[in-house]
mmCIF file of C-alpha atoms and ligand atoms in Angstrom:
data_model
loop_
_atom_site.group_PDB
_atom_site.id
_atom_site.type_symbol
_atom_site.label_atom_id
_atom_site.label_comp_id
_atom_site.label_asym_id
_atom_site.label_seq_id
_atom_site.Cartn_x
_atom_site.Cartn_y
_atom_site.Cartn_z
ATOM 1 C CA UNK C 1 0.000 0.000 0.000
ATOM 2 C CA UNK C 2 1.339 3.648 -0.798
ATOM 3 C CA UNK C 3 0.561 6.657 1.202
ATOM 4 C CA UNK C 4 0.309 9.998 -0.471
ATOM 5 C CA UNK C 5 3.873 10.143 -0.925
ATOM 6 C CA UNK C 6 4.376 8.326 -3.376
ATOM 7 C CA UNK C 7 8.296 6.530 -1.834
ATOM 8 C CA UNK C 8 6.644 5.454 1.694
ATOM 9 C CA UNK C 9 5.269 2.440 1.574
ATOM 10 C CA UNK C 10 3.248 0.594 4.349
ATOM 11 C CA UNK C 11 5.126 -3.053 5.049
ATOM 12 C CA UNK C 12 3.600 -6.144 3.219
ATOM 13 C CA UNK C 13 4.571 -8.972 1.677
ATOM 14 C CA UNK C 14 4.788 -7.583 -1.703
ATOM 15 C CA UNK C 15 6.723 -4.672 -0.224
ATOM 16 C CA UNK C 16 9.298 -6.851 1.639
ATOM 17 C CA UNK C 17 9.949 -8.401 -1.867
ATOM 18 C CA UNK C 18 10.147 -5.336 -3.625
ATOM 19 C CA UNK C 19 12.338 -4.163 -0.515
ATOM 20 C CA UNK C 20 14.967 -7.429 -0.758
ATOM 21 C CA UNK C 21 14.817 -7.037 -4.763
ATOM 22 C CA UNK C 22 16.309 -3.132 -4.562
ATOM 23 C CA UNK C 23 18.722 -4.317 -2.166
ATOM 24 C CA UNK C 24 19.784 -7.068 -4.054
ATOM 25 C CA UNK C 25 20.927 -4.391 -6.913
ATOM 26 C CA UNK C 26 23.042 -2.641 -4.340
ATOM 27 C CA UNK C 27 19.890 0.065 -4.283
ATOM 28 C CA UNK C 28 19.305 1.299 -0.763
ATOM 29 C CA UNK C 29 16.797 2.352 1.020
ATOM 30 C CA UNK C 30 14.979 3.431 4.576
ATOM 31 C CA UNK C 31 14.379 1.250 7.261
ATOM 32 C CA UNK C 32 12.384 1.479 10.682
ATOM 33 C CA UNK C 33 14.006 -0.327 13.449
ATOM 34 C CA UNK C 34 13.488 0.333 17.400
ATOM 35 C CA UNK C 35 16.358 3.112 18.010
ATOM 36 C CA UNK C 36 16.031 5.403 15.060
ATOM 37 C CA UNK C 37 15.357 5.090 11.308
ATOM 38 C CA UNK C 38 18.138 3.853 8.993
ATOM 39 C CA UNK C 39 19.481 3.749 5.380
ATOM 40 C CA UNK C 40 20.275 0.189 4.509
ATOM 41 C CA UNK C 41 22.445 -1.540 1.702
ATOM 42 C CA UNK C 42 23.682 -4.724 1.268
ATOM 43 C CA UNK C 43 26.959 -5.066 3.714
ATOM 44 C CA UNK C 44 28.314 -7.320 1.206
ATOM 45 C CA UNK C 45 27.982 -4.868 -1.951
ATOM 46 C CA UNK C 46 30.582 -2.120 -2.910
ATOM 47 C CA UNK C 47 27.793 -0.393 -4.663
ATOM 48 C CA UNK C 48 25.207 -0.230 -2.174
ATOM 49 C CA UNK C 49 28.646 0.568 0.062
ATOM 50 C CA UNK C 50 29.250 3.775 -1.792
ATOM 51 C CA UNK C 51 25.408 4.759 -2.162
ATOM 52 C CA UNK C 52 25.252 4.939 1.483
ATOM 53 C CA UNK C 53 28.149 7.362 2.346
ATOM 54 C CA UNK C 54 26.999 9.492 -0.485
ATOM 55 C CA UNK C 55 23.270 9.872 0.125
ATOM 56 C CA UNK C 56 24.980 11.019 3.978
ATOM 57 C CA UNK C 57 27.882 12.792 2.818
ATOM 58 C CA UNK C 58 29.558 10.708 5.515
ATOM 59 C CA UNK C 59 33.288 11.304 5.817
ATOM 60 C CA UNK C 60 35.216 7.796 4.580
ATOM 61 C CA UNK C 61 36.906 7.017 7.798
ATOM 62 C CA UNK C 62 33.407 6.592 9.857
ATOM 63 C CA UNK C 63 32.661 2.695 9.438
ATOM 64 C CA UNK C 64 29.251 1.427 9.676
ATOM 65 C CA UNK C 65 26.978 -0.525 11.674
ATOM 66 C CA UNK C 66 26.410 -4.266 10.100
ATOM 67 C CA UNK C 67 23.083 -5.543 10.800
ATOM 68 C CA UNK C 68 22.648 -9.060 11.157
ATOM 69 C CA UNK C 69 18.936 -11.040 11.658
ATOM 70 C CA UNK C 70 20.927 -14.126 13.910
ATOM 71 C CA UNK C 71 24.502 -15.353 15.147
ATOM 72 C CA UNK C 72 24.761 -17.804 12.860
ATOM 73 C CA UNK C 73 24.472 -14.604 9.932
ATOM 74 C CA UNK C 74 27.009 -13.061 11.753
ATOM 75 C CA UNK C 75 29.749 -15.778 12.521
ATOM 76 C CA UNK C 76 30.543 -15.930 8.781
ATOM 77 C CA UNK C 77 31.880 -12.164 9.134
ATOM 78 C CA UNK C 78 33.167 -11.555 12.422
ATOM 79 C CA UNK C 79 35.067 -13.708 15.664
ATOM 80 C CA UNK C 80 32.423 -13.897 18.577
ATOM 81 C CA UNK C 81 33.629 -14.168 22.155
ATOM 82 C CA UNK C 82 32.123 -14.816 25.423
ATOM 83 C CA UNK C 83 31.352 -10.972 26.357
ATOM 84 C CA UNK C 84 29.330 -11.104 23.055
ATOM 85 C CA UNK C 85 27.062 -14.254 24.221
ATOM 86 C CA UNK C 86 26.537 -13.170 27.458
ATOM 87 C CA UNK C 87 25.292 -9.893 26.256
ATOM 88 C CA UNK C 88 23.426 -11.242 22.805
ATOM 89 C CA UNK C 89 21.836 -13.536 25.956
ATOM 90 C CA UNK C 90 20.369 -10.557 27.335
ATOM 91 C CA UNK C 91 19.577 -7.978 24.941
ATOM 92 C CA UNK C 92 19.022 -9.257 22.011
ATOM 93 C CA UNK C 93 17.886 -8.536 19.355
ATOM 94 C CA UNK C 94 17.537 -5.362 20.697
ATOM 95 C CA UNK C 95 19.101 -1.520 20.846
ATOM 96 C CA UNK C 96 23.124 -2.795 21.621
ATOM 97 C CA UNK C 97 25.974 -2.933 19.167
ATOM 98 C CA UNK C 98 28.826 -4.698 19.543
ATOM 99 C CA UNK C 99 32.515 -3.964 17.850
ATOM 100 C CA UNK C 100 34.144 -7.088 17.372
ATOM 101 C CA UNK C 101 37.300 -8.680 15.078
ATOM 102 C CA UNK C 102 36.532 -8.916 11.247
ATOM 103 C CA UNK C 103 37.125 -13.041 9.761
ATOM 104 C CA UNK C 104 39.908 -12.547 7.185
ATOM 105 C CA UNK C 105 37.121 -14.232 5.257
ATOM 106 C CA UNK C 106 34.858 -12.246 5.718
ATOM 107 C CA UNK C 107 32.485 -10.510 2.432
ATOM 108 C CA UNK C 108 32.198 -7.333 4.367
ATOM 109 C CA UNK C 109 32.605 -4.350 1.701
ATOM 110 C CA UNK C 110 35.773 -2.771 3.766
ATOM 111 C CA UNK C 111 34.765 0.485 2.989
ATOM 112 C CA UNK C 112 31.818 -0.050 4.991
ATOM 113 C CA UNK C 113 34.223 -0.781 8.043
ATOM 114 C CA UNK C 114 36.318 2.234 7.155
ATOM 115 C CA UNK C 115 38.876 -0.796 6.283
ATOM 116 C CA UNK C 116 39.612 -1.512 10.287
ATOM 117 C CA UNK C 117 40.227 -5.129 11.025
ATOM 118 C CA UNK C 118 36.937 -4.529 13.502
ATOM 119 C CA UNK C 119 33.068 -4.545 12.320
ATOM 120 C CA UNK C 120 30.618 -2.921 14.526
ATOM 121 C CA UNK C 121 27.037 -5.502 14.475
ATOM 122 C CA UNK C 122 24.174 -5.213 15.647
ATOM 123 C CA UNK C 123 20.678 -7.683 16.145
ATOM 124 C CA UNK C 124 17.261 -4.664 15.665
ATOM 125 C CA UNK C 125 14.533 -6.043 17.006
ATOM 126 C CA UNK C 126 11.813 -4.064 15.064
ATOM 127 C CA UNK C 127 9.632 -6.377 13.368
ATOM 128 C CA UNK C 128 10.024 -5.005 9.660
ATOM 129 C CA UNK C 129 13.907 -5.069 9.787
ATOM 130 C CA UNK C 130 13.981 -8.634 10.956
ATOM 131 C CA UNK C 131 11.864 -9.755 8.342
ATOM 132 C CA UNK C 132 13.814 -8.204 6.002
ATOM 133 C CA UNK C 133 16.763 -9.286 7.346
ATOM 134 C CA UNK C 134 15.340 -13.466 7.575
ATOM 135 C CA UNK C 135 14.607 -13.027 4.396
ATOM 136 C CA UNK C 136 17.910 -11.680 2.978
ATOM 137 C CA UNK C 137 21.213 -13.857 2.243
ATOM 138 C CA UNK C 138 23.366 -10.592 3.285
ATOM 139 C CA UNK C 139 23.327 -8.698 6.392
ATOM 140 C CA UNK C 140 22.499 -4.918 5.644
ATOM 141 C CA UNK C 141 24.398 -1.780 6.740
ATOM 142 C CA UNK C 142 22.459 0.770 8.150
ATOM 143 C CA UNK C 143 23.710 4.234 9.789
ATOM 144 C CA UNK C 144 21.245 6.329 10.785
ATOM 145 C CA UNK C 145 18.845 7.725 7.538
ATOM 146 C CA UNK C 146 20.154 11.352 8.247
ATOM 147 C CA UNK C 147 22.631 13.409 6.945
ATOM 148 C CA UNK C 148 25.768 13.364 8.329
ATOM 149 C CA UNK C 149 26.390 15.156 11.489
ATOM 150 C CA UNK C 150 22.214 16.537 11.374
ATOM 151 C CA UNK C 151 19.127 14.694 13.432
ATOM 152 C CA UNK C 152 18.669 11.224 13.058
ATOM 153 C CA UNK C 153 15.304 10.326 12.192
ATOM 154 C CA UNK C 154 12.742 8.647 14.586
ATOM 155 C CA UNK C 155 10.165 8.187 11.542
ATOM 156 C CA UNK C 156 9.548 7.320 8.176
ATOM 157 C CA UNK C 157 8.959 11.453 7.255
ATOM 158 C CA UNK C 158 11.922 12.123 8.847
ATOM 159 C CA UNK C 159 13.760 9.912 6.624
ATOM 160 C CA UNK C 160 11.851 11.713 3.665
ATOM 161 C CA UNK C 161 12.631 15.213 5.284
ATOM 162 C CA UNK C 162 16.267 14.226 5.295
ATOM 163 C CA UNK C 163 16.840 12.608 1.387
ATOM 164 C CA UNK C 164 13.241 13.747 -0.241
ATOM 165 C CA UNK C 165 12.903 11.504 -3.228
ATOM 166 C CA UNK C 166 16.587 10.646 -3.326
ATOM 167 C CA UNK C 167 15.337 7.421 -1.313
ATOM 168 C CA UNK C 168 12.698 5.139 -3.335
ATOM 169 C CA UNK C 169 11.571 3.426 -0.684
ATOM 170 C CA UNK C 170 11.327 3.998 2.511
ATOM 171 C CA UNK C 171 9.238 1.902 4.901
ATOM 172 C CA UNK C 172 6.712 3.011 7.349
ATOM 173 C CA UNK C 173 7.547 1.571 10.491
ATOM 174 C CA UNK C 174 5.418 3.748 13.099
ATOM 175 C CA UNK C 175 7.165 6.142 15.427
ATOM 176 C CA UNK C 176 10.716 4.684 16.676
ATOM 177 C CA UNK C 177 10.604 2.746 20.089
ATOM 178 C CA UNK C 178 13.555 4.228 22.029
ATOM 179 C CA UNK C 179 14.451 6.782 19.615
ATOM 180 C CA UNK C 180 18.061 7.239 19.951
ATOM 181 C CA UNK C 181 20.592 5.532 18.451
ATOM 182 C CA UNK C 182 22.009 1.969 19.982
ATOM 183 C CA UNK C 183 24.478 1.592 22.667
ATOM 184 C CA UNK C 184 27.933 1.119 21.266
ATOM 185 C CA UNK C 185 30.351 -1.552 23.252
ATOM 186 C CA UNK C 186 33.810 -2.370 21.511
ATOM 187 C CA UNK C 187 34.444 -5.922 22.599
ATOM 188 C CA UNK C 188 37.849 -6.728 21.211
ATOM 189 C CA UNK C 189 39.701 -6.963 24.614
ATOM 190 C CA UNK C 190 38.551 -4.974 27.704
ATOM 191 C CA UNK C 191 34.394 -4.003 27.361
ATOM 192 C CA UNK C 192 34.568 -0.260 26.496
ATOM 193 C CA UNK C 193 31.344 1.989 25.699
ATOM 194 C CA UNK C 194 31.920 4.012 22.721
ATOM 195 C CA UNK C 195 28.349 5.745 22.723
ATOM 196 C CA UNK C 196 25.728 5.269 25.268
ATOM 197 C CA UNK C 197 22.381 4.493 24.311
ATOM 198 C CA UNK C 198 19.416 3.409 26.156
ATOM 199 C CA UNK C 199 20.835 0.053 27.610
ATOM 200 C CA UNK C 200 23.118 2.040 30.161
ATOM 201 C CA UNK C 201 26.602 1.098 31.679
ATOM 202 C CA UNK C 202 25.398 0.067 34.747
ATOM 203 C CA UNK C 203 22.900 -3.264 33.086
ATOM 204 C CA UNK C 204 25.946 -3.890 30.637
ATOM 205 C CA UNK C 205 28.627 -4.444 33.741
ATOM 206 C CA UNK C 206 26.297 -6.281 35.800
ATOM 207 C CA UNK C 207 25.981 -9.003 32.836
ATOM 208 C CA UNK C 208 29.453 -8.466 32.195
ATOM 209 C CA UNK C 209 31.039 -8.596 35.633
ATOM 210 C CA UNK C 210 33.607 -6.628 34.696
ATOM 211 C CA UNK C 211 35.332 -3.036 34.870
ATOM 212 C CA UNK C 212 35.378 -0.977 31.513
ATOM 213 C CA UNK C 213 38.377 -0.260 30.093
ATOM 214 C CA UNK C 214 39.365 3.275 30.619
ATOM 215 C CA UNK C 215 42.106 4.008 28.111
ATOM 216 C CA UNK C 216 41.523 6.315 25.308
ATOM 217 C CA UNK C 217 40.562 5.059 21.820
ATOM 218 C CA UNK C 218 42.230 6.149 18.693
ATOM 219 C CA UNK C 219 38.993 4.773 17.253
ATOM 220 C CA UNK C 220 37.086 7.591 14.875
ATOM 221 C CA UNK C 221 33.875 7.238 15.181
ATOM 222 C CA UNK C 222 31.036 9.606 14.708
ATOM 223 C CA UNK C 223 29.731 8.407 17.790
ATOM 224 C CA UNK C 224 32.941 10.366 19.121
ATOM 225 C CA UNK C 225 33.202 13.039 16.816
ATOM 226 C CA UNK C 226 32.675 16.684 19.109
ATOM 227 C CA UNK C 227 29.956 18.200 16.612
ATOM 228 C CA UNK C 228 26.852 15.566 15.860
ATOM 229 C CA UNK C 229 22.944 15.415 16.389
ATOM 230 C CA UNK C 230 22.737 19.264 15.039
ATOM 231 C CA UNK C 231 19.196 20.464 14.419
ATOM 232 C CA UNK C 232 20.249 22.931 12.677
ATOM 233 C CA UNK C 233 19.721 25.992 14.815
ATOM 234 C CA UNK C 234 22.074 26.594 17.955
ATOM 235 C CA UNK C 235 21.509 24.487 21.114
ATOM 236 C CA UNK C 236 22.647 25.842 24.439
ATOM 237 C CA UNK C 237 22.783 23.555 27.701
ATOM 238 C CA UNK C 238 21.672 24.830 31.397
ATOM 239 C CA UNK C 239 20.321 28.822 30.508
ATOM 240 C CA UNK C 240 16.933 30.394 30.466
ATOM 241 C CA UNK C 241 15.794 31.737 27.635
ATOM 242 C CA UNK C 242 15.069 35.068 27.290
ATOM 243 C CA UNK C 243 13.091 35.855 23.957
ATOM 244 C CA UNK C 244 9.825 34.289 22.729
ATOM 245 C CA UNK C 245 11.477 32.952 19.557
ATOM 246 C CA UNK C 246 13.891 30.676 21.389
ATOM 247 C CA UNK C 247 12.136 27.472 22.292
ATOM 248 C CA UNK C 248 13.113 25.739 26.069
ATOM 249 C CA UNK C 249 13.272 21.923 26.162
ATOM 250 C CA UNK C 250 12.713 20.702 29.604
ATOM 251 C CA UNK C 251 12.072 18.173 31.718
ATOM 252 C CA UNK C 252 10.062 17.081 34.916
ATOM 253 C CA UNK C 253 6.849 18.297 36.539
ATOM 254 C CA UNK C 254 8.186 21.406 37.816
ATOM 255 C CA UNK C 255 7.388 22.974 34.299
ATOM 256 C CA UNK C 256 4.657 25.024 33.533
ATOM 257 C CA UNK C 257 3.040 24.867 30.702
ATOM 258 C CA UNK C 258 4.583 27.247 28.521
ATOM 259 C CA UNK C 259 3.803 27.938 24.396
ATOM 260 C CA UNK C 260 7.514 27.912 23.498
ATOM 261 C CA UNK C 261 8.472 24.718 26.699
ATOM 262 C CA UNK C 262 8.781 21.589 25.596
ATOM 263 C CA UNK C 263 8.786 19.006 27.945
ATOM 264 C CA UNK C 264 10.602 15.696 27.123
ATOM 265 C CA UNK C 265 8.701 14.061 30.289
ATOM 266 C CA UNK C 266 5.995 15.442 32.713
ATOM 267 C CA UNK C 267 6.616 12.531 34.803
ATOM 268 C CA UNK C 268 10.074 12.631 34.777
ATOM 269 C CA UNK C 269 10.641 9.129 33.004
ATOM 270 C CA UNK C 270 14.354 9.427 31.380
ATOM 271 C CA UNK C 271 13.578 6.219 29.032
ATOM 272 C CA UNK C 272 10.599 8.468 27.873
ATOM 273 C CA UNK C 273 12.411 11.747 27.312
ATOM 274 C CA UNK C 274 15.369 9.894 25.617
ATOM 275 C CA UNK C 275 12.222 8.895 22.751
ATOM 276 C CA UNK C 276 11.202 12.202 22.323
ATOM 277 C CA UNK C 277 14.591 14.095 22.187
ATOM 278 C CA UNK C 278 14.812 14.002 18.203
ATOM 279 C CA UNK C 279 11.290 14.469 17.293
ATOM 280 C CA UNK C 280 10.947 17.341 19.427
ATOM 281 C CA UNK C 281 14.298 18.953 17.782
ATOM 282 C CA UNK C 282 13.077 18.708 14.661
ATOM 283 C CA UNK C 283 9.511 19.838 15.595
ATOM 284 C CA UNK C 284 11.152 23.022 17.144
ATOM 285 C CA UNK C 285 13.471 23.260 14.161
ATOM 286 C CA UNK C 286 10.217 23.137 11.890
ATOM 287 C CA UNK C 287 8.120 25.689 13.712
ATOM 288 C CA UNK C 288 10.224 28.035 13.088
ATOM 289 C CA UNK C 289 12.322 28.707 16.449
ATOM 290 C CA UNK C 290 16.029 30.255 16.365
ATOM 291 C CA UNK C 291 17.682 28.584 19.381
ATOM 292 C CA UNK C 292 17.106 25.946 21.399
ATOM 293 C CA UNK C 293 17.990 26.409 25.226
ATOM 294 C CA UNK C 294 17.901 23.080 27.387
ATOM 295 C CA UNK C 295 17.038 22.413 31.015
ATOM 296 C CA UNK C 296 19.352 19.960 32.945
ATOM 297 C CA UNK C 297 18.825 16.852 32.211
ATOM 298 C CA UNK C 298 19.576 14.311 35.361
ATOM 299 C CA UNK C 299 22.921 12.343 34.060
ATOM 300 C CA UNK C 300 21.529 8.689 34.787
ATOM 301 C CA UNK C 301 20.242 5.626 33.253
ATOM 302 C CA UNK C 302 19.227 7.168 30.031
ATOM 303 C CA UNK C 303 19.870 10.441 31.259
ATOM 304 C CA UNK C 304 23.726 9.556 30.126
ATOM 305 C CA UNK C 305 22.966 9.256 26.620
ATOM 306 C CA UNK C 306 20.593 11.862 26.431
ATOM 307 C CA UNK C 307 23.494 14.467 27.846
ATOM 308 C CA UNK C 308 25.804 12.656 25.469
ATOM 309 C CA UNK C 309 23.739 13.954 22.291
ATOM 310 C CA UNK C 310 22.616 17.412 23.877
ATOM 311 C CA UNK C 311 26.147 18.135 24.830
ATOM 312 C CA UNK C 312 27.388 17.192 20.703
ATOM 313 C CA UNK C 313 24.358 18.932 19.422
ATOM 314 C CA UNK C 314 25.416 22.524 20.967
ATOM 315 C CA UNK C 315 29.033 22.233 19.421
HETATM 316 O O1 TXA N 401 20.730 2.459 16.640
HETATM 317 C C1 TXA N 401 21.606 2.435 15.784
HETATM 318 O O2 TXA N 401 22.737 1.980 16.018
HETATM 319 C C2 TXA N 401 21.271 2.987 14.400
HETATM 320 C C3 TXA N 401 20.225 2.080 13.730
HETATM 321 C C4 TXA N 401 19.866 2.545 12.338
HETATM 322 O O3 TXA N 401 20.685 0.762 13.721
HETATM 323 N N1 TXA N 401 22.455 3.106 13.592
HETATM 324 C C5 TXA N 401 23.406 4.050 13.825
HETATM 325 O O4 TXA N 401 24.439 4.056 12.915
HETATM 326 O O5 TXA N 401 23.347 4.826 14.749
HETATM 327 P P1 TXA N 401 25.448 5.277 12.754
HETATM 328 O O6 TXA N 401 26.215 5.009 11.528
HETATM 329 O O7 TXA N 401 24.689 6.536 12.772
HETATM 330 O O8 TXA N 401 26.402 5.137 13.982
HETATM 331 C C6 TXA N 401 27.312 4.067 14.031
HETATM 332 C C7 TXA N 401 28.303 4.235 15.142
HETATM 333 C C8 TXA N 401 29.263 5.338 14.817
HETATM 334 O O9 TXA N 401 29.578 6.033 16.005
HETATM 335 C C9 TXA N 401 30.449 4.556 14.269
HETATM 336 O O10 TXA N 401 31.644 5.240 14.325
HETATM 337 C C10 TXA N 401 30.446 3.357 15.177
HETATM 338 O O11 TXA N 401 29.087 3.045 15.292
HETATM 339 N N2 TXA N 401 31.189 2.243 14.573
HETATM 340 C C11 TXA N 401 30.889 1.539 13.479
HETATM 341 N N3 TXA N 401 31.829 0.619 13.215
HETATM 342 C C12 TXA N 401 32.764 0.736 14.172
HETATM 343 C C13 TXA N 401 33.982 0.070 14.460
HETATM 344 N N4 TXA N 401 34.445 -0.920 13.701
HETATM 345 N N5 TXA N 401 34.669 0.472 15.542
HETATM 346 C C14 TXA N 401 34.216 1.472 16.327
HETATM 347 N N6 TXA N 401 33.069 2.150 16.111
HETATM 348 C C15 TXA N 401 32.351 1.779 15.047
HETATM 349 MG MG1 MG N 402 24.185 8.456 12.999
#
């Protein structure tokens, strides 16, 4: 079924097979999963490879996130270890990524890994991408369907508002679940986060048992890149704002309601806030605001991640 534009589609079976077919010819195009919306290509075509980092104008050196529908998928391309089972045990599929050593033999495009020996993978657990995904005989890389450095989108008219018609299919997926992007854990020797998501620090070590690693990575990673998440209009952390075109995100009960607040939570629920961070951006950005001023945002749980983005959207 199409809606009235005419590159969003509804999902069915005739659009999962028109989905797998564009895929197949190293086409791309944008997905729904549970953190944010994605552009996805074939992992194992140079084509769809290159597609990708142009549609994002994504600098070379920032490798991409391989998305995989099982383990079995993914043991052909990278070496699992037990840090990786004991967290797949818990969490997945779900909203955690896990950096891991590349197979020599692996069919990984390398530019899609930035040619490190490492791939980052991950398990979505939105319904449409894992159909997609079971249905495919490649896994599918998929940044985030925005362009580089902006918003990422948390649905399908996002994706749209990002690449217009550039895109020839993008599926509609509903509003993303957790709506920022994954947690990021590089697994190669001592557990390190390299972007904090919605599974926090705290659940990882407890499965873990272990201390992260505290040395510094060399690692680029966009994740880690200073300037990131921009709305496009200037975001400043912990001031008032003092004009009626400046719009104040906030959070908690202690709010009033204002025309130009925007509460991320009346109750005061992080995992909540952290799922309307993006769309409420780009809904300020869209109504026409100048600046964006932010309350303080408590730095727990998903609190962490939600600083994390904040703090790289107002470089
Ligand atoms: O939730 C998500 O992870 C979303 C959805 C679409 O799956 N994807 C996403 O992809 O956020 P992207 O490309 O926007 O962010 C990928 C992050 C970047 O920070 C990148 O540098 C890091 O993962 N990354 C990818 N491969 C890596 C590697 N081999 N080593 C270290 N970091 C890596
Ligand atoms: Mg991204």
């Amino acid at each position: 079924m199409k809606n009235i534009y005419s590159n969003i589609f509804s999902f069915s079976k005739k659009v999962l097979k028109k989905t797998y077919l564009s895929l197949n010819q190293g086409k791309i195009v944008g997905l729904p999963t549970e953190t944010v919306y994605g552009v996805a290509g074939n992992a194992y075509s140079k084509k769809a490879i290159k597609n990708i980092f142009k549609i994002k104008k994504r600098p070379k050196r920032n490798p991409l996130i391989i998305h995989y529908y099982n383990i079995k998928m993914a043991e052909r391309d990278v070496i699992l270890n037990k840090y990786f089972y004991r967290l797949f045990k818990k969490f997945c599929p779900g909203p955690i990524t896990f950096v891991l050593k590349k197979k020599q033999n692996s069919k990984i495009c390398s530019l899609a890994t930035a040619n490190l020996d490492t791939v980052a993978i991950r398990f979505p657990s939105h319904k449409i991408i894992r159909s997609i995904l079971k249905f495919s005989n490649f896994p599918l890389a998929m940044p985030s369907a925005n362009i580089s450095s902006k918003l990422s989108p948390v649905n399908a008219f996002d994706v749209l508002d990002e690449f217009k018609n550039k895109l020839k299919i993008i599926i509609n997926g509903g509003q993303a679940k957790f709506g920022i992007e994954s947690t990021v854990i590089d697994l190669t020797s001592k557990p390190k986060i390299l972007r904090p998501g919605i599974i926090s620090s705290q659940e990882i070590k407890k499965i873990l048992k272990t201390e992260f690693s505290q040395k510094k990575t060399k690692l680029v990673s966009p994740g880690m890149m200073r300037k990131h998440y921009s709305p496009g209009i200037p975001v400043i952390i912990g001031k008032n704002p003092y004009k009626k075109d400046q719009a104040f995100i906030v959070f908690g009960k202690k709010f009033k309601n204002n025309p130009n607040f925007f509460n991320l939570s009346k109750k005061g629920d992080l995992k909540e806030a952290a799922a309307n961070l993006y769309r409420i951006m780009r809904m300020i950005k869209k109504n026409g605001y100048k600046k964006i001023f932010v309350s303080k945002i408590p730095n727990l749980g998903p609190g962490i991640a939600i600083n994390d983005r904040l703090i790289r959207a107002s470089k």
